[in-house]
PDB file of C-alpha atoms in Angstrom:
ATOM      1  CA  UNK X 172       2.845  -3.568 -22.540  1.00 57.00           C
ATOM      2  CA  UNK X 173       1.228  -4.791 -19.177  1.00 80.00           C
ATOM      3  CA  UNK X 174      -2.442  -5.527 -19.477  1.00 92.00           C
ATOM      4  CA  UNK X 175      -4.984  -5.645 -16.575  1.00 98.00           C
ATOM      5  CA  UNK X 176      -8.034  -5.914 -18.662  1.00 97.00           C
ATOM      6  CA  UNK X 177     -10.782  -7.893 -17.107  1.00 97.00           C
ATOM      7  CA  UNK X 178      -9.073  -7.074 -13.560  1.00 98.00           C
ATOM      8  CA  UNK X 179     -10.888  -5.857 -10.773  1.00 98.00           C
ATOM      9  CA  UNK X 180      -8.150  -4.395  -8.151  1.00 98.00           C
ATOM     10  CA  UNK X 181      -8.838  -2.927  -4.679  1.00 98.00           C
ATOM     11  CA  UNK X 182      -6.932  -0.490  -2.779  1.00 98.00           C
ATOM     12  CA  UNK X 183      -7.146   0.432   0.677  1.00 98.00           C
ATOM     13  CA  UNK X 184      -5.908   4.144   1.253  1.00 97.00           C
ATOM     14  CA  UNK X 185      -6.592   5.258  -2.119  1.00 97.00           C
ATOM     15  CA  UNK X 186      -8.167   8.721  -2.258  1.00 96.00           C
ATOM     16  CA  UNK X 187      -5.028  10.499  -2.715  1.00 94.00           C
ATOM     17  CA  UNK X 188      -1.095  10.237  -2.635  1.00 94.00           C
ATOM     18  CA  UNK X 189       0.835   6.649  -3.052  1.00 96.00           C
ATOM     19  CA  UNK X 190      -2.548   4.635  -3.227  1.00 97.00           C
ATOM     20  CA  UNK X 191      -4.329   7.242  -5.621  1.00 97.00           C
ATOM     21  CA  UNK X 192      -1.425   6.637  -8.281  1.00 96.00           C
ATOM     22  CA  UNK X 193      -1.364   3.098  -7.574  1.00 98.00           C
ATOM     23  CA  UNK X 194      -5.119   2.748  -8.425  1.00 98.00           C
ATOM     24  CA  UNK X 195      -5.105   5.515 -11.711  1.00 97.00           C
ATOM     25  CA  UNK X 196      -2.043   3.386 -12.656  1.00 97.00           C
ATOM     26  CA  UNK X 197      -3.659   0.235 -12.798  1.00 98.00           C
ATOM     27  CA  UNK X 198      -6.880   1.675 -13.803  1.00 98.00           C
ATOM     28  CA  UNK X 199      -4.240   3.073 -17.138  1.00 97.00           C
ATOM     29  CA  UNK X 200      -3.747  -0.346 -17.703  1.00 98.00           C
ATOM     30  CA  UNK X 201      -7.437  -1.197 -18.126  1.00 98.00           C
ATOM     31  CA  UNK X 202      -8.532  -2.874 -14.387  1.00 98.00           C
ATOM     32  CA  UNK X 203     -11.496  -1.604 -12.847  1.00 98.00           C
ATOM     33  CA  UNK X 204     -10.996  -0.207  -9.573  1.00 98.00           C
ATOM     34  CA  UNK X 205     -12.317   0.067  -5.919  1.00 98.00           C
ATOM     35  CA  UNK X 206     -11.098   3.072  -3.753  1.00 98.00           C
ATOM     36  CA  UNK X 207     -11.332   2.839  -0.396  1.00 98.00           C
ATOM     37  CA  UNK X 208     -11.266   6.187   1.704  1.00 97.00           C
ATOM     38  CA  UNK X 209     -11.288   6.751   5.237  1.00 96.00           C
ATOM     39  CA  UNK X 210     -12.743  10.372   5.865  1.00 94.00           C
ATOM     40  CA  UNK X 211     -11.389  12.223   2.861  1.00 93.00           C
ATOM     41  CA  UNK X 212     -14.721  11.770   0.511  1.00 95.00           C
ATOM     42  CA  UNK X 213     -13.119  14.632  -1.816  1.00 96.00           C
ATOM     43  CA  UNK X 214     -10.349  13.329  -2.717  1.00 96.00           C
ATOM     44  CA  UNK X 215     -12.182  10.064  -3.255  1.00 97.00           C
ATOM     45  CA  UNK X 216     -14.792  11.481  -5.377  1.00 97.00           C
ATOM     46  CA  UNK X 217     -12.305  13.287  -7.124  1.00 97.00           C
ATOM     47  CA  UNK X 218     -10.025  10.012  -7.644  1.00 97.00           C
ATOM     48  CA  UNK X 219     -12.929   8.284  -9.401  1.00 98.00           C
ATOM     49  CA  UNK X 220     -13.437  10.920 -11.337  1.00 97.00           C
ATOM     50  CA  UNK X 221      -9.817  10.453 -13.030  1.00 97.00           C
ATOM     51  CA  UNK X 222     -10.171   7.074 -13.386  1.00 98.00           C
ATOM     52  CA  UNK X 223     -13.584   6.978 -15.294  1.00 97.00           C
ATOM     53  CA  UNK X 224     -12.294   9.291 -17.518  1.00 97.00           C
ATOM     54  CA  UNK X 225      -9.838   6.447 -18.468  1.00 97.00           C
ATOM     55  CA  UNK X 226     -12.617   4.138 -19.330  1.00 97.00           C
ATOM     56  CA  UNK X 227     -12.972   1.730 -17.085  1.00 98.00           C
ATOM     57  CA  UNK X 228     -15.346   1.026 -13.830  1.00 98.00           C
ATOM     58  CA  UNK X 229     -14.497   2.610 -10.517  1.00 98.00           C
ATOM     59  CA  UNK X 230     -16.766   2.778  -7.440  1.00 98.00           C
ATOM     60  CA  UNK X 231     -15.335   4.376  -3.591  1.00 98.00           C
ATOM     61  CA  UNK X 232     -16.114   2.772  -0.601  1.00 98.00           C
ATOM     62  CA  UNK X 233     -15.704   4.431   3.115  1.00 98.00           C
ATOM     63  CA  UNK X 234     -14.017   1.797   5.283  1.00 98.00           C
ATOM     64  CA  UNK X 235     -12.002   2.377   8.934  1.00 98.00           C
ATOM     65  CA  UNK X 236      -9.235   0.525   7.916  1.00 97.00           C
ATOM     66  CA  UNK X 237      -8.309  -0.587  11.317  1.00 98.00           C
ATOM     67  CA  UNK X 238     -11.585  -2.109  12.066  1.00 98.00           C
ATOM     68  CA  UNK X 239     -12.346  -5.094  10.971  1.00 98.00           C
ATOM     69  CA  UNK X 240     -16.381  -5.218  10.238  1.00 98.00           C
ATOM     70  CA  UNK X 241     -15.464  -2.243   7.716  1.00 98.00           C
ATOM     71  CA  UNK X 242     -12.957  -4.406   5.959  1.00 98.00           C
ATOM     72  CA  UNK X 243     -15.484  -7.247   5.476  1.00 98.00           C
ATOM     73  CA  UNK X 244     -17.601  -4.376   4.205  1.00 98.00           C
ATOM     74  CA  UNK X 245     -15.183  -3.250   1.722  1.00 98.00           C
ATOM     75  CA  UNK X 246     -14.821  -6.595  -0.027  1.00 98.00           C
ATOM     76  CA  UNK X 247     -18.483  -6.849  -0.199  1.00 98.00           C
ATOM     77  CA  UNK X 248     -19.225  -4.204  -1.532  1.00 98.00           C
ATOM     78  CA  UNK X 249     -16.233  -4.724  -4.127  1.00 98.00           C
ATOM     79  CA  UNK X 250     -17.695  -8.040  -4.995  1.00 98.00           C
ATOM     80  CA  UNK X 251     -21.515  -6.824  -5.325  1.00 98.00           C
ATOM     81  CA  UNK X 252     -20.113  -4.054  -7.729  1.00 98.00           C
ATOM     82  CA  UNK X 253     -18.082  -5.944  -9.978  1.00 98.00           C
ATOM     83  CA  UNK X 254     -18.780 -10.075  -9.339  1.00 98.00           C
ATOM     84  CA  UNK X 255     -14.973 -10.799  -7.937  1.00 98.00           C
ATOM     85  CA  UNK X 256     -11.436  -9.342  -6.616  1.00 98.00           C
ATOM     86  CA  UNK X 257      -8.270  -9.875  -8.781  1.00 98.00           C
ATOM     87  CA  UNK X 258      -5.734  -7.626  -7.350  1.00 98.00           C
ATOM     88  CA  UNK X 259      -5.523  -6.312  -3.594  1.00 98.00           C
ATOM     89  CA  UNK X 260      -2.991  -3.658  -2.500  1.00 98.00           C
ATOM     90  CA  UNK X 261      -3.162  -2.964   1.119  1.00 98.00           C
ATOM     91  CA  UNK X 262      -1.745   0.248   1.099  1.00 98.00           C
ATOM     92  CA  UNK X 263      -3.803   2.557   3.917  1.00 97.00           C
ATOM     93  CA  UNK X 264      -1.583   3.751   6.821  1.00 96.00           C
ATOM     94  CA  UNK X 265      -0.232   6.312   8.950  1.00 96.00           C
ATOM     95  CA  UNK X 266       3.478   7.776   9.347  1.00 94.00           C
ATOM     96  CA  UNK X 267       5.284   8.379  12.991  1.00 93.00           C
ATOM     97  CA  UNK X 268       8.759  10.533  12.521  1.00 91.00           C
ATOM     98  CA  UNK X 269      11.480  11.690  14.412  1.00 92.00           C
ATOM     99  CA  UNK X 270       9.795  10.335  17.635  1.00 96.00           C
ATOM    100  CA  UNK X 271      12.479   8.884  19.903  1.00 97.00           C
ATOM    101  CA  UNK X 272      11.954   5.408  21.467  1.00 97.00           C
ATOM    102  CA  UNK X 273      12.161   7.093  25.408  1.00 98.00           C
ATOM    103  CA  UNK X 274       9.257  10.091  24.228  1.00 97.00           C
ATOM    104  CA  UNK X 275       6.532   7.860  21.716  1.00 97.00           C
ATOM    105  CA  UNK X 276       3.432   7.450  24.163  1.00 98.00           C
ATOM    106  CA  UNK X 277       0.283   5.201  23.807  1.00 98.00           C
ATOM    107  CA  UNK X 278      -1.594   6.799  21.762  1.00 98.00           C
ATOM    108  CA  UNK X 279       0.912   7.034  18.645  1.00 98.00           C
ATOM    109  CA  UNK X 280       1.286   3.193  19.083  1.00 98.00           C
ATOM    110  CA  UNK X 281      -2.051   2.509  19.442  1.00 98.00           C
ATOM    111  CA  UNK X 282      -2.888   4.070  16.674  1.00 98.00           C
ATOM    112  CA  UNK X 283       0.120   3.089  14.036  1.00 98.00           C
ATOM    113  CA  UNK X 284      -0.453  -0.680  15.122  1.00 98.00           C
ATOM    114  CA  UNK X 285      -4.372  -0.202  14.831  1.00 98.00           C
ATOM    115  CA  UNK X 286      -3.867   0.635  11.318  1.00 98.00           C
ATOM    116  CA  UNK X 287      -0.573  -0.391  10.084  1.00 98.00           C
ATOM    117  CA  UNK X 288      -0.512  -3.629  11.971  1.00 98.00           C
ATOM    118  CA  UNK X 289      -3.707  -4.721  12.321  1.00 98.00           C
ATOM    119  CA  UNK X 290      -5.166  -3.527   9.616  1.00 98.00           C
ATOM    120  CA  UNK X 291      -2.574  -4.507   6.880  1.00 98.00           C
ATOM    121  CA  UNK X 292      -3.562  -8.075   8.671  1.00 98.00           C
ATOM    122  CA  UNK X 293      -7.114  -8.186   8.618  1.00 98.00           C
ATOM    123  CA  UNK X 294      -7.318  -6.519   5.023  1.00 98.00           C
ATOM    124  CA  UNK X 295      -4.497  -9.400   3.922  1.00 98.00           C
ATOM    125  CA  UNK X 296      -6.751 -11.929   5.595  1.00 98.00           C
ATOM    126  CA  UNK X 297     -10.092 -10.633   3.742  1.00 98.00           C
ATOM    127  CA  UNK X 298      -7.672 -10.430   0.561  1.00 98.00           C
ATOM    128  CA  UNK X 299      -6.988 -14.250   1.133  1.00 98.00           C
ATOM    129  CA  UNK X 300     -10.429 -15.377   1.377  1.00 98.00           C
ATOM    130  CA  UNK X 301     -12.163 -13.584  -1.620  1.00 98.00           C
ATOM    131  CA  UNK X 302      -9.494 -13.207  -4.164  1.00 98.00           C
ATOM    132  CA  UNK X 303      -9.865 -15.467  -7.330  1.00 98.00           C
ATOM    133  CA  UNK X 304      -7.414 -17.771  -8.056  1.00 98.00           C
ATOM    134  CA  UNK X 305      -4.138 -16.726  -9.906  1.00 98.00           C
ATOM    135  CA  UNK X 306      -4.761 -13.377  -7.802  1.00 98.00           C
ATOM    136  CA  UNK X 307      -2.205 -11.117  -6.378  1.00 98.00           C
ATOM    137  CA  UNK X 308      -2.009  -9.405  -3.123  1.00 98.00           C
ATOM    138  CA  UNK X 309       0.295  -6.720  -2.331  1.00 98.00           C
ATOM    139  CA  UNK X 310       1.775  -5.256   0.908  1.00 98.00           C
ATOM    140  CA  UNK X 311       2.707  -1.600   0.942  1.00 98.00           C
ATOM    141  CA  UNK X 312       5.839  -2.013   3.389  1.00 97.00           C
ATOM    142  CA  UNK X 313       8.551   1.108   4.229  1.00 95.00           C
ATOM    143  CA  UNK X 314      12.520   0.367   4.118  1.00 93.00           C
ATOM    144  CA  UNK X 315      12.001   1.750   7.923  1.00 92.00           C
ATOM    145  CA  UNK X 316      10.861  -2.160   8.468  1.00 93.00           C
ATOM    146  CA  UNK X 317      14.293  -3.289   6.924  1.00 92.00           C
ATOM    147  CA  UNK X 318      17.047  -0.830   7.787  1.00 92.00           C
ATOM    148  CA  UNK X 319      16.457   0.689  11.696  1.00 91.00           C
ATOM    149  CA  UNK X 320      16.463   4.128  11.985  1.00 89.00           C
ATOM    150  CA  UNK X 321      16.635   6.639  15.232  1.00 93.00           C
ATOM    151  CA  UNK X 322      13.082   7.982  15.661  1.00 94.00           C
ATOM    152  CA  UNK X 323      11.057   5.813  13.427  1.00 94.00           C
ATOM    153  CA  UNK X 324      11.027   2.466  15.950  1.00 97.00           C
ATOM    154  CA  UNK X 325       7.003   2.790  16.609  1.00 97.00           C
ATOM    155  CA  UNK X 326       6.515   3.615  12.972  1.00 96.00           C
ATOM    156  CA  UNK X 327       9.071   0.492  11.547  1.00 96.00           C
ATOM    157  CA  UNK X 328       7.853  -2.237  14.313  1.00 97.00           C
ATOM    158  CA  UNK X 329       4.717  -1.543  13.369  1.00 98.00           C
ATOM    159  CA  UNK X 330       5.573  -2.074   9.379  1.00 97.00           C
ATOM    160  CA  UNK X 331       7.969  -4.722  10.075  1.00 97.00           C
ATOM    161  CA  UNK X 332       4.547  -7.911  11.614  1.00 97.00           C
ATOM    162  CA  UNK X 333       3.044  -7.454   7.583  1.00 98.00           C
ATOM    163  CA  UNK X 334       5.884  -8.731   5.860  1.00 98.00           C
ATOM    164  CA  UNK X 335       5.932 -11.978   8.122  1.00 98.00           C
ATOM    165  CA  UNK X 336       2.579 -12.773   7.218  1.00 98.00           C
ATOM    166  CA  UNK X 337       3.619 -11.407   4.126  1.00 98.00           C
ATOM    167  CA  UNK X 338       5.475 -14.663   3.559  1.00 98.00           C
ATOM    168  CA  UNK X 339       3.449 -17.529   5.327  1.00 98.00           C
ATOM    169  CA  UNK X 340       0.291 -16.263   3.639  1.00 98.00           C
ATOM    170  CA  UNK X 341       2.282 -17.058   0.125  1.00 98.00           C
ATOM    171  CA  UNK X 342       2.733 -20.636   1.329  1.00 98.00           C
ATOM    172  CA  UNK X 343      -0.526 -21.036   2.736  1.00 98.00           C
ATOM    173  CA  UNK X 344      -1.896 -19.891  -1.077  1.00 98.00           C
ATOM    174  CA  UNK X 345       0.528 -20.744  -3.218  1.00 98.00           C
ATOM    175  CA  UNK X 346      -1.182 -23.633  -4.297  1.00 98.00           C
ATOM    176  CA  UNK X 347      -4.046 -21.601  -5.798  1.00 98.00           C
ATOM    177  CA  UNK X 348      -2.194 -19.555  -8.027  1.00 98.00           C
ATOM    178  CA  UNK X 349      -1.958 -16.592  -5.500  1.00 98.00           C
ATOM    179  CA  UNK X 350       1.058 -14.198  -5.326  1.00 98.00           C
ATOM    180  CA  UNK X 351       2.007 -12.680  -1.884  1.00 98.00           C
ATOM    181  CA  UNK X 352       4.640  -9.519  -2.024  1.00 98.00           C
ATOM    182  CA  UNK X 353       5.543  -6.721  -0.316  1.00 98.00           C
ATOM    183  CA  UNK X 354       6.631  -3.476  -1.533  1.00 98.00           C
ATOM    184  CA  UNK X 355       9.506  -1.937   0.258  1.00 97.00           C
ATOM    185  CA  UNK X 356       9.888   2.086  -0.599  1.00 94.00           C
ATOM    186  CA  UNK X 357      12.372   4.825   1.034  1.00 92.00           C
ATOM    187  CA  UNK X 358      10.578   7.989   1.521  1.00 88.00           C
ATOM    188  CA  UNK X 359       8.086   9.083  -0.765  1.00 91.00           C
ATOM    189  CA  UNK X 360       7.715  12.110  -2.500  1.00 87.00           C
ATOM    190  CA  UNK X 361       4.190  13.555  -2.097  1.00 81.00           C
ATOM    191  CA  UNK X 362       2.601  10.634  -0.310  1.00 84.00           C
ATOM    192  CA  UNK X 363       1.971  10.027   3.294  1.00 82.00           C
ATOM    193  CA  UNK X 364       3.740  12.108   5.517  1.00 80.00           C
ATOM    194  CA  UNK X 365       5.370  14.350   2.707  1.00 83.00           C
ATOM    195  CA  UNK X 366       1.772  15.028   0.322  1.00 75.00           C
ATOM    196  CA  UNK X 367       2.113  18.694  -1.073  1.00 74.00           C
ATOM    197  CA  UNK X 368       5.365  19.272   0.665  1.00 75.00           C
ATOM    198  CA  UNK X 369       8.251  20.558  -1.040  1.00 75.00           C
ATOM    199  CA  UNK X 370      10.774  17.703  -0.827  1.00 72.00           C
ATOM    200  CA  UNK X 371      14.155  20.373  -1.733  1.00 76.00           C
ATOM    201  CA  UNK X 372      13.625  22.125   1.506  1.00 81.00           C
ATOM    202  CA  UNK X 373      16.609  22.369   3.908  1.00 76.00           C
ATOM    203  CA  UNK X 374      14.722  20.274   6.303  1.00 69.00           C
ATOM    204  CA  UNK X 375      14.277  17.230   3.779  1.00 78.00           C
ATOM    205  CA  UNK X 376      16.729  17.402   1.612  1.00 84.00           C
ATOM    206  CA  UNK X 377      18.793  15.643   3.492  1.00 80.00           C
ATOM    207  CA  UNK X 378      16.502  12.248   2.770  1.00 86.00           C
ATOM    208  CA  UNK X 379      18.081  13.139  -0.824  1.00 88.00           C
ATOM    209  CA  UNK X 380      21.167  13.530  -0.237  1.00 87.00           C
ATOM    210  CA  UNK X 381      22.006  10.354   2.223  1.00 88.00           C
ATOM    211  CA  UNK X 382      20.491   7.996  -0.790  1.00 90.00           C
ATOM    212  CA  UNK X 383      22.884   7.132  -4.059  1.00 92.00           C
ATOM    213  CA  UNK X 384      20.612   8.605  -6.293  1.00 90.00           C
ATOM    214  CA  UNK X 385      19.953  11.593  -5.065  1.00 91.00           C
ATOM    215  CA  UNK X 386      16.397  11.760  -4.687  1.00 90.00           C
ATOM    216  CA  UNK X 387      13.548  10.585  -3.083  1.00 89.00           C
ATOM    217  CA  UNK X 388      11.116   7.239  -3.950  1.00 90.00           C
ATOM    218  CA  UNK X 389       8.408   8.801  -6.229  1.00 92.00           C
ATOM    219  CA  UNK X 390       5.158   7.703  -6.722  1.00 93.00           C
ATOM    220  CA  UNK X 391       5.683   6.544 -10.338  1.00 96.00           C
ATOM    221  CA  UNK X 392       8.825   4.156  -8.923  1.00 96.00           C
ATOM    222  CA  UNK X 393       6.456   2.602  -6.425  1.00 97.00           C
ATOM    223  CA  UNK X 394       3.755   2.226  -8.698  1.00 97.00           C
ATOM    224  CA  UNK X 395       6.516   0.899 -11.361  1.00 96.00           C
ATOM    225  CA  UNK X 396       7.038  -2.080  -9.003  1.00 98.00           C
ATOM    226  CA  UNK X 397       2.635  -2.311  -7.818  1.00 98.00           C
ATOM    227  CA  UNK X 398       2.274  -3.144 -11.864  1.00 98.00           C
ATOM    228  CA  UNK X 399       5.062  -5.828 -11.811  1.00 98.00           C
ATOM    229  CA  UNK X 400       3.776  -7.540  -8.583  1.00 98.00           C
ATOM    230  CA  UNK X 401      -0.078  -7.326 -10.061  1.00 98.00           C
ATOM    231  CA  UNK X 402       0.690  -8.626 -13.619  1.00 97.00           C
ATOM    232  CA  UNK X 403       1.183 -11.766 -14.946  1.00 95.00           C
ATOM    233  CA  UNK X 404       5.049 -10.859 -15.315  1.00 95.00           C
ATOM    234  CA  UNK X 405       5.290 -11.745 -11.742  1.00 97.00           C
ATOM    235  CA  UNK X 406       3.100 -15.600 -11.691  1.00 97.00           C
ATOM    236  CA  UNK X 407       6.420 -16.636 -10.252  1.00 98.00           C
ATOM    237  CA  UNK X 408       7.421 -14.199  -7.589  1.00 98.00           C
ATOM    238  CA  UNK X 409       5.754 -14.880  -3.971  1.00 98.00           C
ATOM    239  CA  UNK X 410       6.912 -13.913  -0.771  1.00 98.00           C
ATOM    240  CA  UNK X 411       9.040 -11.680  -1.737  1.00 98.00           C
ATOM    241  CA  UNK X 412       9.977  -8.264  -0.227  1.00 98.00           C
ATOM    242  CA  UNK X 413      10.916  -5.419  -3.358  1.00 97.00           C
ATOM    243  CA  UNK X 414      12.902  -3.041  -1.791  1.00 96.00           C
ATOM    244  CA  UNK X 415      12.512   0.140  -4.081  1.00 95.00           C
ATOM    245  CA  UNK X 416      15.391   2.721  -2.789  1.00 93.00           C
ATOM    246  CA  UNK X 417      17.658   3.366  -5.216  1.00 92.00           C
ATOM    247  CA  UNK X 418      20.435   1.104  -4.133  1.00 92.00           C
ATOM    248  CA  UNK X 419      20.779   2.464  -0.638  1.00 88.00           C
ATOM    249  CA  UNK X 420      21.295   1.525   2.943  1.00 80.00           C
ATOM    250  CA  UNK X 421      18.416   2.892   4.689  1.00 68.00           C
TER     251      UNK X 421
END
């Protein structure tokens, strides 16, 4: 079985949905654990409260993710809590649907790209510069960066600038030991977007139907391929994008 013992692994967006499971996944597996929050301090406090009762260190740290000073502050503080970083998964964001490229306005790309864009960047850069060596950082990407789809052009663009640096950051820190992936997932059951909404309704089943398995990503299949990418089982793997949608085209 995968072992993160002796890990320390950081996760931005990780007070509840994809992120949460990410971090009580790895936290399963025996690394100690930073989540990050943005305004929801329940469902932070309530995340470290699952994960100590698995044993193993967890702290929560309020950070904008989409400025940069509280990114620097993040690490910090994740380094004066537990000494160094071994695993990063930049995972915060924000979801833009069904919005037609002649009706998004300024303010829904201002904000996707604030967070999505540039702050998948500047927590990527921050991973770079304080993770130890042989560390892994991960990208949490969206198929919607890969396959185009009608209404999701401000939400994919702004997905689509990570996975570039996705791959020159994994030549520019290869050498150390560092792996650089993204994680590419169709639509999510009960994350982003979709948290506590019930996926078999006429108006979403359709995201079921249109993929060859029948069913949406769940958090368990992302967080499937978040253990492979932070574990040794991937030493070899760098920037690489893991598309995780059942075999479909979209």
């Amino acid at each position: 079985m995968t072992d993160l013992k002796n890990k320390v692994a950081l996760i931005t967006g990780s007070a509840r949905g994809l992120g949460r499971a990410i971090a009580e996944r790895f936290a399963g597996l025996g690394a100690d654990i930073i989540i990050n929050y943005s305004k929801d301090s329940f469902s932070a406090n309530e995340a470290v409260v699952n994960i100590q009762a698995l044993g193993v260190r967890v702290i929560a740290v309020q950070a904008d993710i989409s400025k940069p000073a509280d990114i620097e502050n993040l690490f910090a503080e994740a380094k004066k809590a537990f000494g160094k970083i071994d695993i990063v998964v930049a995972n915060a964001g924000v979801e833009l649907a069904d919005v037609p490229v002649t009706d998004f306005t300024e303010e829904q790309f201002d904000r996707l790209f604030a967070i999505n864009t540039k702050g998948t960047y500047f927590t990527i850069q921050c991973a770079a510069k304080n993770i130890e060596d042989n560390g892994r950082i991960i990208n949490i990407s969206s198929t919607s960066a890969a396959f185009p789809f009608p209404g999701f052009a401000v939400y994919g663009g702004s997905k689509t600038a990570p996975n570039y640096l996705v791959e020159v950051l994994a030549k520019e820190i290869g050498y150390r030991g560092v792996t650089v992936n993204s994680i590419v997932p169709y639509a999510v059951a009960n994350a982003g977007i979709f948290t506590g909404m019930d996926t078999h309704t006429p108006e979403l089943k359709w995201l079921s139907d249109m993929n060859p398995m029948k069913r949406m990503a769940t958090v368990e299949d992302v967080s499937n391929a978040a253990v492979f990418f932070a574990s040794n089982l991937s030493s070899f793997v760098s920037g690489q994008h893991l598309i995780v949608n059942g075999g479909g085209s979209q």
